[in-house]
């Protein structure tokens, strides 16, 4: 028995302005639970690649829809990471490791894992709205596929709009040759997403600048003391490392940094 009804994507709807590429990827996300159910229901029978749509024209059959879904999976990391706060968080944590002078502590796995869970924490309200306003009504057949995609886009757009600087948005609006009065609320996703990522990079490097200042002062003091003592062969980085760690721990640096990162996302 099928779990949910599989929406049909027609040839005309796939390449029309009504369902552009970004919305297609978002729509394929909603098909994640439907594809396995339909694949199991087919019973291994040979299905045609194209079937006739009830609305007329030609539509994709289940094997082609499954192929499109798994093809879209290769784009999911970029879509999910570039449209959330992951970019800012992972860059700040990486810059912190460089400022401390530790080569592999914390390791990359810890930084990526912490960044992912912080992203889930920050994006929790947005994901809850997408689930409540788009996914649940769609599974109850209260919304069509395209209506569910439209509703899922609204919370994500609102989140990105609050984090995007007007100067960055104006840059991509000008490059896209759109109306100068275009705002984040009505800008196309192909304009809003790069503007959002650019703003996130700028914010992350601002965090990095503030993080580097106290550790740079420690490096300069240690290097000056070693130079005055004539210890030319002793690495200042090696001597400054325990002082950096002591300063970071005494100041409760992890609490301050993670709290500042979480609070920096406008909600």
XYZ file of C-alpha atoms in Angstrom:
267
model
C 0.000 0.000 0.000
C 1.291 3.422 -0.856
C 2.178 5.752 1.996
C 1.426 8.953 0.089
C 0.438 10.018 -3.368
C 3.358 10.699 -5.714
C 2.975 14.035 -7.521
C 3.466 13.940 -11.264
C 5.990 16.255 -12.885
C 5.164 16.952 -16.496
C 7.641 17.866 -19.204
C 6.045 21.298 -19.529
C 5.952 21.936 -15.756
C 9.581 20.883 -15.312
C 11.002 23.488 -17.649
C 8.427 26.249 -17.175
C 8.791 29.314 -14.978
C 6.196 27.862 -12.644
C 8.643 25.251 -11.385
C 12.236 26.578 -11.729
C 15.309 24.588 -10.833
C 15.546 25.716 -7.208
C 11.908 24.805 -6.573
C 12.436 21.484 -8.310
C 15.209 20.613 -5.838
C 13.035 21.723 -2.929
C 10.187 19.696 -4.299
C 12.301 16.604 -4.642
C 13.038 16.884 -0.935
C 9.348 16.372 -0.248
C 9.441 13.210 -2.351
C 12.020 11.524 -0.115
C 9.430 9.377 1.620
C 7.254 8.814 -1.411
C 9.934 7.383 -3.729
C 10.788 4.279 -1.633
C 7.106 3.517 -1.169
C 6.399 3.694 -4.871
C 9.501 1.692 -5.709
C 8.382 -1.058 -3.339
C 4.818 -0.972 -4.662
C 5.974 -1.512 -8.232
C 6.850 -5.115 -7.341
C 9.824 -5.225 -9.688
C 7.633 -4.849 -12.764
C 9.044 -3.157 -15.832
C 7.548 0.338 -16.086
C 7.657 2.627 -19.104
C 9.879 5.650 -18.950
C 7.069 8.008 -19.927
C 3.387 7.820 -19.054
C 0.371 9.821 -20.040
C -0.640 12.508 -17.578
C -4.251 13.002 -16.515
C -3.897 16.674 -17.413
C -2.666 15.864 -20.867
C 0.852 15.780 -22.231
C 3.712 13.539 -21.181
C 4.824 12.950 -17.589
C 7.681 11.117 -15.882
C 7.111 7.553 -14.772
C 8.286 6.233 -11.391
C 11.786 5.105 -12.553
C 12.517 8.504 -14.106
C 11.197 10.327 -11.030
C 13.396 8.113 -8.856
C 16.396 8.891 -11.066
C 15.702 12.626 -10.797
C 15.413 12.340 -7.041
C 18.745 10.595 -6.567
C 20.350 13.011 -9.029
C 19.101 15.889 -6.909
C 20.711 14.284 -3.859
C 24.093 15.442 -5.172
C 22.861 19.034 -4.881
C 21.373 18.645 -1.415
C 24.600 19.422 0.517
C 24.964 22.738 -1.287
C 21.259 23.554 -0.949
C 21.018 22.660 2.745
C 24.351 24.171 3.797
C 24.155 27.365 1.752
C 20.579 28.182 2.808
C 21.196 27.768 6.552
C 23.560 29.175 9.178
C 26.087 26.374 8.683
C 28.462 28.561 6.646
C 28.898 31.148 9.387
C 29.274 28.609 12.173
C 31.830 26.335 10.524
C 34.015 29.240 9.379
C 34.071 30.812 12.857
C 35.006 27.517 14.502
C 37.754 26.933 11.940
C 39.168 30.425 12.514
C 39.101 29.802 16.261
C 41.281 26.728 15.803
C 43.746 28.737 13.718
C 43.798 31.546 16.290
C 44.569 29.088 19.068
C 47.416 27.667 17.018
C 46.346 24.054 17.446
C 46.911 21.992 14.348
C 44.135 19.421 14.697
C 42.368 20.157 17.958
C 39.438 20.097 17.784
C 39.539 17.748 14.775
C 37.546 18.354 11.623
C 34.943 15.769 12.592
C 34.203 17.622 15.822
C 34.004 21.003 14.089
C 31.665 19.708 11.384
C 29.507 17.819 13.888
C 29.236 20.788 16.246
C 28.449 23.079 13.307
C 25.673 20.761 12.118
C 24.017 20.523 15.531
C 24.301 24.280 16.072
C 22.734 24.724 12.649
C 19.836 22.469 13.639
C 19.446 24.494 16.840
C 19.435 27.830 15.021
C 17.225 26.615 12.172
C 14.844 24.748 14.498
C 11.998 27.304 14.337
C 12.311 27.518 10.554
C 12.287 23.736 10.117
C 9.299 23.460 12.467
C 7.355 25.933 10.341
C 8.212 24.057 7.141
C 7.099 20.784 8.726
C 3.863 22.193 10.171
C 2.827 24.454 7.299
C 3.981 22.464 4.268
C 4.871 18.835 4.949
C 2.031 17.812 7.251
C -0.757 19.302 5.067
C 0.877 17.713 2.017
C 0.905 14.238 3.600
C -2.806 14.677 4.454
C -3.502 15.604 0.807
C -4.682 19.023 1.979
C -2.173 20.708 -0.354
C -0.955 19.978 -3.818
C 2.721 19.441 -4.501
C 3.309 22.948 -5.840
C 1.357 24.540 -2.970
C 3.496 22.632 -0.456
C 6.668 23.869 -2.161
C 5.387 27.455 -2.062
C 4.615 27.195 1.640
C 7.970 25.566 2.429
C 9.789 28.389 0.661
C 8.260 31.139 2.831
C 9.973 30.352 6.197
C 13.344 29.723 4.530
C 13.089 32.985 2.592
C 12.221 34.893 5.764
C 15.249 33.452 7.566
C 17.650 34.310 4.745
C 16.130 37.776 4.331
C 16.841 38.646 7.967
C 20.515 37.653 7.625
C 21.150 39.282 4.236
C 22.673 42.749 4.024
C 21.044 45.250 1.728
C 24.354 46.020 0.019
C 24.917 42.352 -0.856
C 21.374 41.967 -2.134
C 21.688 45.153 -4.200
C 24.879 43.778 -5.784
C 23.214 40.628 -7.102
C 20.075 42.509 -8.085
C 22.240 44.815 -10.198
C 24.178 41.898 -11.690
C 20.903 40.154 -12.552
C 19.597 43.350 -14.184
C 16.445 43.300 -12.090
C 14.432 46.235 -10.888
C 16.370 48.301 -8.354
C 13.311 48.259 -6.089
C 13.595 44.479 -5.678
C 13.715 43.470 -2.024
C 14.586 40.248 -0.228
C 10.872 39.425 0.073
C 10.249 39.360 -3.689
C 13.739 38.634 -5.056
C 14.205 35.343 -6.935
C 15.968 32.588 -5.022
C 18.833 32.658 -7.533
C 19.489 36.221 -6.327
C 18.693 35.826 -2.634
C 20.833 32.728 -1.998
C 24.207 34.140 -3.206
C 23.458 37.423 -1.428
C 22.743 35.480 1.763
C 25.945 33.435 1.472
C 28.007 36.590 0.845
C 26.547 38.199 3.961
C 27.267 35.061 5.972
C 30.908 35.074 4.847
C 31.300 38.715 5.854
C 29.758 38.106 9.271
C 31.930 35.030 9.831
C 35.125 36.957 9.072
C 34.042 39.729 11.423
C 33.753 37.107 14.155
C 37.170 35.793 13.174
C 38.740 39.243 13.473
C 37.421 39.658 17.016
C 38.611 36.166 17.948
C 42.130 36.692 16.623
C 42.828 39.947 18.523
C 43.444 38.558 22.078
C 45.418 35.589 20.792
C 47.511 37.837 18.559
C 48.377 39.995 21.554
C 49.586 36.894 23.407
C 51.712 35.874 20.410
C 53.298 39.344 20.232
C 54.049 39.440 23.966
C 55.583 35.968 23.969
C 57.651 36.689 20.853
C 58.941 39.952 22.379
C 59.909 38.235 25.640
C 61.722 35.424 23.858
C 63.515 37.914 21.619
C 64.661 39.962 24.606
C 65.948 36.831 26.354
C 67.840 35.792 23.256
C 65.954 32.544 22.831
C 65.987 32.634 19.032
C 65.694 28.890 18.577
C 62.563 28.505 20.709
C 59.320 28.738 18.760
C 57.039 31.528 20.051
C 54.006 29.573 18.824
C 54.894 26.621 21.019
C 55.433 28.805 24.087
C 52.278 30.879 23.523
C 49.992 27.860 23.073
C 49.494 27.018 26.784
C 48.838 30.691 27.563
C 46.211 30.833 24.809
C 44.518 27.701 26.093
C 44.584 29.028 29.660
C 43.058 32.351 28.575
C 40.364 30.632 26.522
C 39.412 28.272 29.339
C 39.452 30.899 32.098
C 37.264 33.210 30.010
C 34.830 30.321 29.350
C 35.479 30.814 25.668
C 33.282 28.004 24.352
C 30.272 29.337 26.215
C 30.867 32.880 24.999
C 31.591 31.901 21.399
C 28.704 29.482 20.902
C 26.309 31.800 22.699
C 27.381 34.728 20.527
C 27.048 32.632 17.369
C 23.539 31.489 18.261
C 22.482 35.011 19.232
C 23.934 36.538 16.062
C 21.169 35.044 13.904
C 18.336 37.535 13.705
C 14.977 35.872 14.300
